[in-house]
Amino acid sequence: METNALDQLRELRAQGGLEAAYDSVAALLGRAEIEDDAVALRRVGRLLAGVDPRRVLARHPATPVVTVAITGQSTVAPVVDPLTAELARHGILLRPVLGDHGAYVHDLTDPAGRFAGAGHDLALCLLDAETVLARVPEVWRPEDVERAADEALRLLADVAAAHAALSGGTLVLNTVPLPRSWSHQLVDHRSRAELGSVWRDFNSRLLRMSATAPGLVVIDLDPLVAEGGPVHDLRLAHYAGARLGTPLLAAYAREAAHLARSLRGATRKCLVLDLDHTLWDGVLAEDGPDGVAAAGTDRGEAFGAFQRVVKQLASQGVLLAVSSKNDRDEAVATLRDHPDMRLRDGDFVRIDADWEPKDGHLLDIAGHLGLGTDALVFVDDSAAECARVRRAVPEAAVVRLDDEPAAHVSRLLRDGWFDRVSLTEDDRDRNRRYRAEEGRRELRLRTGAAEDFLRDLGIEVEVGPPHRHEQARFAQLTQRTNRFNLAGRRMTEAEVSAAASGHDGKLLLAVRSADRFGDSGLVGALLARRTGDALDVENVWLSCRVLARGIEQALLGHALELARASGCTEVRARYVPTPKNGRAADFYPSMGFAEVFRRPGETVFAHDLIMIPAMPAHLRTRSNPAGGGAA
């Protein structure tokens, strides 16, 4: 299948139709299942690297594009092909900007450097052993390496700070493997152990740097080296300055692509699992509850290990659902009562078990949870079921398992569908919130008119600047929100931190909500800038789980009140249509804004602040003892 996919891409390129057909590339690569073939992916990347982004966007303007600045300690161009292919697998077009060889400090810190004005989303700075060892004297001891490592860390911290000041993009560094050719220059084992300790401390401090530097991500290469083999090809390292080898760069490109995807708000939220030969060994309808296993045998233990990993994902906010060809009562009873199961029926927010097609299950699960199908990851061992879901629900990610349960974990984790820059307590609380949503849904069914439902819900709102500990959640909300994202903008944590300082007239507002079923936390955000006597609203975001409850009106109304109180005579706002925010197109007019002008891709509105809409009557304000404002 890999050859077939490559042949199709080659034929499209030969016919000059690759840009015109770019919208089909992700589906083609998904069907080919070439994700485990680094050579094939590199060839795909080489083919796609010749694509003209302008021509692609002219034919497919909704294609997501990520601009990536690439620099480092040594030769970095070889990462472009695998990165192009990895992003293409997720439907994203790469626009690379390459820095000068070995000039990463200049590239990332000089306002007039290679990356100035590039508007990059990501800056990949590939580090290697020379980042430290170039500072070591010709004859050295472990303490010389320790001093060199300290110098390198201080430099990298300065580079990260300078990049954050110059660019709103995310900077990516990486840990550095220790070459055996250096450790074994030391002839005694105690010195080698001391060097190993120094080196690991350098990498540990580098990893911890991301916790205190907004806009910095550090990729740990150790797990990639452990699975992928040697760090470099000896000859290429010496003769071409390529000190990170092709297999390692391919694995690194996959991690970087997952990061780029998450920054674009494409992190998945729900894992939809088959049961037979996926969560347990055996077929329930044929073998009965006593004939299935997730422990007690070699194969059973492999299924148990898979369940343990799924449970770990759920503990970090990944929603779990079941799509199975089984009798529902028997499936639920097996999950509830079988002694082998690490996952129980209560761990799942939805269980669809019947004899209907599984693409229908996915639509039901998405609808029940209030999610788009692009938030789902479907996992099944059946090639036919996976093919059906790919065809009928193309937005869902599909993970095809095979007959070897020992490989289930690696296949599930390989594409990092749930990766994100940081994890918040709001993420960890997601399963509780979705169970609370069940209570709201039941109340809605019992209540007649929508007005009665909203009144009985007892919604409380609080609007004010985000607290420092909420900045990661604020950025996350902007990255993941699609349906109520009025200008299609997303923000990094570094951008949120800069805007929260109030420089350049910036205004950030967060809205938090609670009701009789529990606290929903930070659910909406607004970004604006004061320009003379006007307040320009740059974007408004609202989580889809609280849409149509009046919370968005409370947020914007609060911004209008603040603008009038501060002496503004006008509030302006932009609506930029995206493939998913069409239902929010009338939001500004509904709040008393008048259209000023319209052009392709943008409508500008203005509010004269004479009549500000009142907060919806069913909402109540709540106090904020921590110091934020109230609506």
XYZ file of C-alpha atoms in Angstrom:
631
model
C 0.000 0.000 0.000
C 2.926 2.307 0.716
C 4.155 1.985 -2.851
C 0.672 2.681 -4.140
C 0.419 5.884 -2.085
C 3.832 7.050 -3.262
C 2.992 6.200 -6.848
C -0.215 8.217 -6.652
C 1.648 11.201 -5.251
C 4.344 10.894 -7.923
C 1.703 10.744 -10.623
C -0.053 13.823 -9.261
C 3.235 15.707 -9.195
C 4.125 14.610 -12.715
C 0.756 15.879 -13.932
C 1.154 19.154 -12.045
C -1.897 18.385 -9.944
C -0.408 17.933 -6.479
C -1.485 21.386 -5.252
C -4.996 20.929 -6.664
C -5.358 17.550 -4.941
C -3.699 18.515 -1.666
C -6.967 18.182 0.247
C -6.887 14.423 -0.466
C -3.295 13.844 0.694
C -4.089 13.250 4.384
C -6.767 10.663 3.558
C -4.419 8.976 1.061
C -1.640 8.705 3.621
C -4.105 7.516 6.259
C -5.293 4.678 4.056
C -1.740 3.727 3.186
C -0.780 3.360 6.873
C 2.831 4.301 6.228
C 3.328 5.820 9.656
C 5.751 3.056 10.716
C 7.873 3.327 7.567
C 10.404 6.139 8.070
C 11.859 5.695 4.575
C 8.446 5.943 2.907
C 7.529 8.982 5.001
C 10.782 10.686 4.040
C 10.020 10.060 0.374
C 6.508 11.418 0.848
C 7.976 14.496 2.489
C 10.415 14.998 -0.363
C 7.551 14.876 -2.858
C 5.402 17.277 -0.851
C 8.250 19.662 -0.058
C 8.035 20.835 -3.656
C 4.426 21.948 -3.220
C 3.814 25.679 -3.585
C 1.818 26.763 -0.505
C 0.328 29.718 -2.411
C -1.116 27.453 -5.082
C -2.486 25.055 -2.470
C -4.210 27.886 -0.596
C -5.573 29.334 -3.828
C -7.380 26.036 -4.444
C -8.049 25.103 -0.804
C -8.112 28.290 1.294
C -9.198 26.453 4.447
C -6.022 24.329 4.512
C -4.274 24.885 7.857
C -0.709 26.174 7.412
C 2.027 26.124 10.021
C 5.150 28.236 9.591
C 8.129 26.555 11.227
C 11.513 28.235 11.691
C 14.247 25.574 11.839
C 17.708 26.192 13.231
C 20.201 24.454 15.456
C 23.722 23.539 16.444
C 24.463 21.620 13.238
C 22.871 20.609 9.930
C 19.086 20.762 10.280
C 17.747 20.647 6.707
C 17.191 16.840 6.860
C 14.294 17.366 9.293
C 12.226 19.184 6.655
C 11.167 16.107 4.646
C 9.899 14.006 7.588
C 8.247 17.072 9.152
C 6.486 17.864 5.865
C 5.160 14.298 5.692
C 4.104 14.122 9.341
C 2.154 17.373 9.092
C 0.604 16.284 5.781
C -0.698 13.139 7.502
C -2.737 15.493 9.714
C -3.856 17.711 6.847
C -1.472 20.563 7.700
C 0.702 22.359 5.166
C 4.267 23.184 6.203
C 5.886 26.512 5.382
C 9.524 26.054 6.531
C 12.053 28.842 7.149
C 15.619 27.530 7.497
C 18.236 29.305 9.550
C 21.968 29.524 8.942
C 24.181 26.545 9.722
C 25.060 26.516 13.423
C 23.797 30.077 13.930
C 20.848 29.395 16.210
C 21.684 32.181 18.662
C 21.685 34.788 15.897
C 18.633 33.265 14.200
C 16.514 33.346 17.347
C 17.634 36.570 19.003
C 18.551 39.104 16.306
C 15.646 41.451 15.406
C 17.175 41.680 11.926
C 17.999 37.971 11.663
C 16.782 35.252 9.330
C 13.534 34.688 11.250
C 12.611 38.352 11.725
C 9.180 38.972 10.273
C 8.670 35.303 9.418
C 5.630 35.121 11.690
C 6.518 31.563 12.639
C 4.227 29.425 14.758
C 7.061 27.167 15.887
C 10.815 27.608 16.088
C 12.661 24.296 16.207
C 16.164 24.663 17.641
C 17.886 21.305 17.276
C 20.584 20.848 19.889
C 23.267 18.172 19.860
C 26.258 17.219 21.981
C 28.324 20.068 20.559
C 25.989 22.497 22.346
C 27.972 21.564 25.455
C 31.130 19.872 24.201
C 32.222 22.734 21.945
C 32.939 24.607 25.212
C 35.164 21.869 26.681
C 39.000 22.242 26.570
C 41.090 19.881 24.478
C 42.129 17.868 27.511
C 39.258 17.672 29.946
C 37.724 16.178 33.055
C 34.058 15.779 34.092
C 34.209 19.077 35.991
C 35.118 20.845 32.718
C 31.989 19.407 31.126
C 29.969 20.574 34.130
C 31.204 24.146 33.652
C 30.447 23.938 29.920
C 26.956 22.628 30.642
C 26.292 25.542 33.016
C 27.392 28.016 30.332
C 25.190 26.315 27.734
C 22.140 26.427 30.013
C 22.626 30.131 30.728
C 22.900 30.807 27.004
C 19.779 28.755 26.209
C 17.794 30.571 28.901
C 18.855 33.908 27.376
C 17.934 32.667 23.886
C 14.500 31.526 25.073
C 13.820 34.883 26.736
C 14.970 36.841 23.671
C 12.869 34.708 21.334
C 9.796 35.161 23.537
C 10.289 38.929 23.388
C 10.716 38.956 19.607
C 8.108 36.397 18.582
C 4.777 35.050 19.733
C 5.719 31.609 18.422
C 6.626 28.579 20.496
C 10.324 27.711 20.828
C 11.235 24.018 20.869
C 14.509 22.773 22.346
C 15.535 19.185 22.954
C 17.601 17.162 25.377
C 20.972 15.933 24.161
C 22.162 12.302 24.192
C 25.686 11.739 25.520
C 27.886 10.189 22.781
C 29.760 7.030 23.753
C 32.732 8.405 21.854
C 33.016 11.007 24.631
C 32.076 9.011 27.711
C 34.592 6.294 26.818
C 37.440 8.747 26.432
C 37.458 8.409 30.219
C 39.214 5.176 31.100
C 37.913 4.762 34.667
C 34.325 3.876 35.466
C 34.028 6.348 38.320
C 34.808 9.259 36.002
C 32.356 7.910 33.450
C 29.697 7.748 36.155
C 30.489 11.329 37.175
C 30.241 12.474 33.551
C 26.927 10.642 33.175
C 25.609 12.393 36.266
C 26.724 15.799 34.966
C 25.123 15.128 31.587
C 21.840 13.942 33.052
C 21.737 16.988 35.313
C 22.166 19.208 32.237
C 19.246 17.508 30.494
C 17.120 17.589 33.657
C 17.669 21.311 34.107
C 16.916 21.864 30.436
C 13.626 19.954 30.776
C 12.688 21.925 33.900
C 13.321 25.199 32.061
C 10.034 24.772 30.183
C 8.098 24.986 33.463
C 9.173 28.593 34.045
C 9.627 29.943 30.495
C 6.316 30.681 28.727
C 6.396 29.683 25.089
C 9.150 27.085 25.566
C 8.757 23.353 24.971
C 11.573 20.833 25.471
C 11.352 17.487 23.666
C 13.070 14.643 25.498
C 15.108 12.629 22.987
C 15.849 9.753 25.391
C 12.594 7.839 24.685
C 13.106 8.365 20.935
C 16.682 7.085 21.050
C 15.555 4.105 23.153
C 13.130 3.028 20.432
C 14.914 4.307 17.326
C 18.529 3.233 17.639
C 21.738 5.265 17.090
C 21.827 9.018 17.519
C 23.736 9.629 14.288
C 25.565 8.172 11.335
C 29.274 8.431 12.150
C 30.341 9.529 8.650
C 27.602 12.122 8.223
C 28.339 13.514 11.666
C 31.994 14.056 10.774
C 31.795 15.057 7.123
C 28.436 16.854 6.887
C 27.965 18.158 10.405
C 24.738 16.134 10.670
C 25.010 15.096 14.305
C 21.407 13.903 14.565
C 20.752 10.936 12.291
C 17.871 10.284 9.927
C 15.894 7.837 12.136
C 16.137 10.165 15.137
C 15.118 13.192 13.072
C 12.115 11.252 11.768
C 11.017 10.484 15.332
C 11.680 14.093 16.354
C 9.627 15.344 13.379
C 6.698 13.253 14.572
C 6.859 14.841 18.024
C 7.144 18.323 16.532
C 4.155 17.661 14.242
C 2.069 16.573 17.219
C 3.001 19.807 18.986
C 2.101 21.907 15.931
C -1.216 20.086 15.666
C -2.064 20.730 19.324
C -1.180 24.427 19.017
C -3.712 24.644 16.190
C -6.429 23.359 18.499
C -6.548 19.878 16.990
C -6.017 17.914 20.202
C -8.538 15.074 20.391
C -10.808 14.723 23.427
C -12.486 11.314 23.309
C -11.109 7.801 22.854
C -13.691 5.445 21.336
C -12.782 1.797 21.920
C -13.899 -1.513 20.525
C -14.172 -4.353 23.072
C -13.454 -7.752 21.476
C -9.725 -8.214 20.773
C -9.207 -4.553 21.725
C -9.939 -4.235 25.458
C -10.018 -7.962 26.084
C -8.946 -11.232 24.495
C -11.853 -13.122 23.007
C -15.283 -12.482 21.490
C -17.964 -11.878 24.101
C -20.903 -12.960 21.933
C -19.226 -16.282 21.148
C -17.132 -17.049 24.230
C -19.341 -15.515 26.915
C -18.078 -13.456 29.873
C -16.050 -16.378 31.212
C -14.305 -16.794 27.852
C -12.801 -13.308 27.603
C -9.631 -12.306 29.437
C -7.475 -9.321 30.288
C -5.200 -11.178 32.727
C -4.052 -14.692 33.601
C -2.426 -15.563 30.255
C 0.360 -13.973 28.243
C -2.131 -12.554 25.749
C -4.578 -11.590 28.471
C -1.880 -9.669 30.351
C -1.153 -7.689 27.176
C -4.799 -6.595 27.021
C -4.655 -5.717 30.723
C -1.593 -3.550 30.086
C -3.503 -1.787 27.309
C -6.413 -1.105 29.675
C -3.995 0.304 32.248
C -2.630 2.797 29.691
C -6.163 3.791 28.661
C -7.006 4.398 32.323
C -3.923 6.585 32.642
C -5.079 8.672 29.672
C -8.524 9.018 31.238
C -6.955 10.313 34.469
C -5.627 13.235 32.427
C -8.999 14.227 31.010
C -9.354 11.969 27.968
C -12.985 10.925 27.679
C -13.637 7.219 27.112
C -16.443 5.673 25.080
C -17.264 2.221 23.709
C -18.288 1.245 20.187
C -18.870 -2.500 20.052
C -20.797 -5.147 18.122
C -22.248 -6.817 21.201
C -25.334 -6.988 23.343
C -25.225 -3.859 25.460
C -26.389 -5.393 28.735
C -23.831 -8.178 28.453
C -21.044 -5.741 27.552
C -21.851 -3.466 30.493
C -22.086 -6.417 32.885
C -18.709 -7.723 31.719
C -17.063 -4.355 32.243
C -18.737 -4.039 35.640
C -18.183 -7.536 37.038
C -15.355 -9.343 35.247
C -12.386 -9.770 37.640
C -9.783 -9.080 34.917
C -11.001 -5.633 34.004
C -9.006 -2.575 35.014
C -11.570 -0.404 33.213
C -15.121 -0.505 34.546
C -18.384 0.635 33.011
C -18.269 3.804 35.121
C -15.035 4.856 33.402
C -16.919 5.419 30.130
C -19.014 8.486 29.376
C -20.901 6.586 26.648
C -21.286 2.891 25.797
C -22.714 2.085 22.358
C -22.974 -1.685 22.096
C -25.395 -3.144 19.549
C -25.308 -4.540 16.023
C -25.516 -1.241 14.171
C -22.685 0.162 11.991
C -19.899 1.744 14.001
C -19.823 4.968 12.020
C -23.295 5.570 13.463
C -21.879 4.939 16.929
C -19.311 7.682 16.427
C -21.945 10.166 15.320
C -24.056 9.263 18.350
C -21.118 9.601 20.760
C -20.084 12.967 19.329
C -23.659 14.251 19.500
C -24.196 12.958 23.019
C -21.029 14.644 24.271
C -21.531 17.841 22.304
C -18.278 17.320 20.397
C -17.358 17.449 16.751
C -16.353 14.152 15.170
C -12.875 15.644 14.769
C -12.513 15.290 18.563
C -12.747 11.480 18.377
C -10.087 8.761 18.134
C -11.539 5.406 17.080
C -9.608 2.247 18.012
C -10.500 -1.161 16.593
C -8.788 -4.370 15.493
C -11.099 -4.851 12.495
C -9.731 -3.609 9.157
C -13.284 -3.477 7.776
C -14.639 -1.368 10.655
C -11.659 0.998 10.445
C -12.135 1.403 6.690
C -15.847 2.090 7.147
C -15.226 4.758 9.776
C -12.483 6.385 7.678
C -14.878 6.615 4.760
C -18.030 7.681 6.621
C -16.507 9.835 9.396
C -13.300 11.187 7.836
C -12.757 13.785 10.557
C -12.278 11.094 13.211
C -8.792 9.702 13.783
C -8.568 5.943 13.279
C -6.107 3.639 15.048
C -6.066 0.172 13.521
C -4.835 -2.513 15.907
C -3.539 -5.854 14.662
C -3.523 -9.391 16.035
C -0.601 -8.748 18.384
C -1.938 -7.264 21.641
C 1.582 -6.532 22.865
C 1.697 -3.788 20.199
C -1.629 -2.191 21.176
C -0.066 0.383 23.521
C 2.564 1.590 21.057
C 0.001 1.867 18.260
C -2.367 3.868 20.457
C 0.326 6.277 21.657
C 2.255 6.592 18.400
C 0.396 9.592 17.005
C 0.009 11.588 20.209
C -3.645 12.350 19.514
C -4.159 13.757 23.006
C -0.875 15.679 23.263
C -0.959 19.250 24.526
C 1.616 21.768 25.687
C 0.529 21.646 29.320
C -2.071 19.933 31.458
C -4.376 21.933 33.713
C -6.616 20.903 36.577
C -9.500 21.718 34.240
C -8.240 18.943 31.962
C -8.041 16.436 34.793
C -11.574 17.366 35.811
C -13.065 16.798 32.352
C -14.687 13.435 33.085
C -16.476 14.849 36.134
C -17.696 17.798 34.082
C -19.095 15.563 31.367
C -20.915 13.500 33.959
C -22.356 16.739 35.327
C -23.467 17.459 31.771
C -25.621 14.324 31.990
C -27.511 16.003 34.817
C -28.003 19.126 32.696
C -29.228 17.025 29.798
C -31.750 15.247 32.004
C -32.938 18.598 33.376
C -33.357 19.888 29.817
C -35.512 16.877 28.942
C -37.696 17.401 32.029
C -38.078 21.135 31.428
C -40.381 22.560 28.802
C -39.265 25.930 27.461
C -35.602 26.841 27.040
C -36.130 29.851 29.317
C -37.350 27.576 32.126
C -34.346 25.286 31.679
C -31.879 28.167 31.892
C -33.616 29.605 34.956
C -33.706 26.226 36.711
C -30.039 25.627 35.874
C -29.049 28.453 38.250
C -26.086 29.751 36.235
C -23.584 32.001 37.970
C -20.913 33.915 36.043
C -17.812 35.852 36.961
C -15.921 38.025 34.472
C -12.495 39.513 35.044
C -8.829 39.310 34.113
C -7.366 35.801 34.143
C -5.374 34.915 37.232
C -1.752 33.954 36.681
C -2.486 30.281 37.363
C -5.204 30.411 34.674
C -2.965 31.582 31.833
C -2.238 28.051 30.628
C -5.967 27.275 30.642
C -6.682 30.585 28.871
C -4.223 29.694 26.080
C -5.617 26.183 25.906
C -9.153 27.505 25.483
C -8.094 29.682 22.545
C -6.275 26.773 20.912
C -9.100 24.255 21.205
C -12.161 26.401 20.603
C -13.459 26.249 17.035
C -17.217 26.778 16.913
C -17.228 30.008 18.931
C -13.895 31.490 17.885
C -14.963 34.692 16.175
C -11.730 35.577 14.395
C -10.179 32.108 14.232
C -7.243 33.213 16.349
C -5.276 31.050 18.781
C -2.839 32.177 21.464
C 0.192 30.592 23.052
C 0.796 30.793 26.778
C 3.601 33.299 26.105
C 1.179 35.537 24.192
C -1.369 35.301 27.007
C 1.287 36.207 29.553
C 2.387 39.219 27.483
C -1.181 40.420 26.920
C -2.051 39.990 30.602
C 0.622 42.547 31.492
C -1.561 45.235 29.898
C 1.208 46.589 27.666
C 0.163 48.165 24.341
C -3.331 48.764 25.686
C -4.183 45.056 25.766
C -7.235 43.828 27.669
C -7.792 40.184 28.581
C -11.047 38.993 30.107
C -11.951 35.516 31.289
C -15.445 34.308 32.112
C -16.009 31.545 34.631
C -19.308 29.789 35.198
C -21.021 27.459 37.643
C -24.524 26.075 38.061
C -26.480 23.667 40.213
C -24.491 20.719 38.817
C -21.056 22.100 39.578
C -18.320 24.553 38.688
C -17.360 24.655 34.994
C -14.294 26.844 35.539
C -12.914 29.141 32.860
C -15.184 28.724 29.833
C -14.740 31.903 27.772
C -12.209 34.565 26.892
C -11.946 37.963 25.224
C -8.910 39.781 23.832
C -9.044 43.495 23.040
C -6.760 46.485 22.570
C -7.332 50.150 23.439
C -6.616 52.406 20.453
C -7.289 56.083 21.145
C -10.957 56.475 22.053
C -11.872 53.026 20.740
C -11.616 49.506 22.090
C -10.829 46.959 19.371
C -12.088 43.476 20.227
C -9.615 41.164 18.524
C -11.359 37.906 19.403
C -13.955 36.239 21.602
C -13.890 32.531 22.491
C -16.462 30.364 24.285
C -16.285 26.663 25.077
C -18.858 24.750 23.076
C -20.069 23.001 26.220
C -21.692 26.221 27.507
C -22.986 27.692 24.259
C -26.462 29.245 24.175
C -26.638 29.843 27.921
C -26.155 33.611 27.778
C -22.556 33.447 29.001
C -21.127 34.894 25.796
C -23.514 37.860 26.123
C -22.359 38.453 29.698
C -18.708 38.418 28.626
C -19.056 40.884 25.761
C -21.489 43.061 27.710
C -18.907 43.361 30.488
C -16.297 44.462 27.927
C -18.692 47.106 26.611
C -19.304 48.422 30.135
C -15.564 48.603 30.796
C -15.007 50.462 27.533
C -17.651 53.083 28.336
C -16.415 53.486 31.900
C -12.857 54.085 30.658
C -13.939 56.881 28.310
C -14.125 54.994 25.020
C -16.646 56.258 22.491
C -16.701 53.137 20.342
C -15.999 49.417 20.412
C -14.984 47.739 17.169
C -14.929 43.998 16.489
C -13.980 41.630 13.672
C -15.633 38.444 12.520
C -13.422 36.193 10.369
C -15.281 33.159 8.988
C -13.664 29.755 9.432
C -14.903 26.294 8.446
C -16.445 25.857 11.915
C -17.558 29.217 13.325
C -20.454 29.984 10.969
C -23.078 29.672 13.701
C -21.457 32.608 15.528
C -21.617 34.974 12.517
C -24.548 36.955 13.957
C -23.183 37.323 17.481
C -21.974 40.914 17.197
C -25.184 42.199 15.536
C -27.197 40.440 18.266
C -25.286 42.561 20.809
C -26.115 45.874 19.123
C -23.087 46.158 16.829
C -23.594 47.660 13.376
C -21.731 46.430 10.327
C -19.096 48.967 9.205
C -17.696 47.210 6.176
C -17.291 43.762 4.717
C -14.578 42.320 2.531
C -13.589 38.759 1.593
C -12.570 36.954 4.755
C -13.564 39.662 7.240
C -16.516 41.700 8.519
C -15.937 44.685 10.812
C -18.589 45.859 13.282
C -18.856 48.833 15.640
C -20.844 49.631 18.789
C -21.518 53.260 19.803
C -21.866 52.396 23.534
C -25.140 54.302 23.840
C -27.338 51.297 24.604
C -25.472 48.369 26.155
C -27.471 45.124 26.354
C -28.374 44.041 29.860
C -27.014 40.793 31.194
C -29.471 37.921 30.548
C -31.997 37.755 33.380
C -31.394 34.080 34.168
C -27.706 34.712 35.003
C -26.421 35.680 38.431
C -23.050 37.206 39.208
C -20.773 35.613 41.734
C -18.066 37.252 43.799
C -14.405 36.475 43.298
C -12.468 36.666 46.540
C -9.215 35.974 44.654
C -9.380 39.408 43.095
C -10.878 39.095 39.603
C -13.742 41.273 38.439
C -17.392 40.288 38.559
C -19.824 40.724 35.728
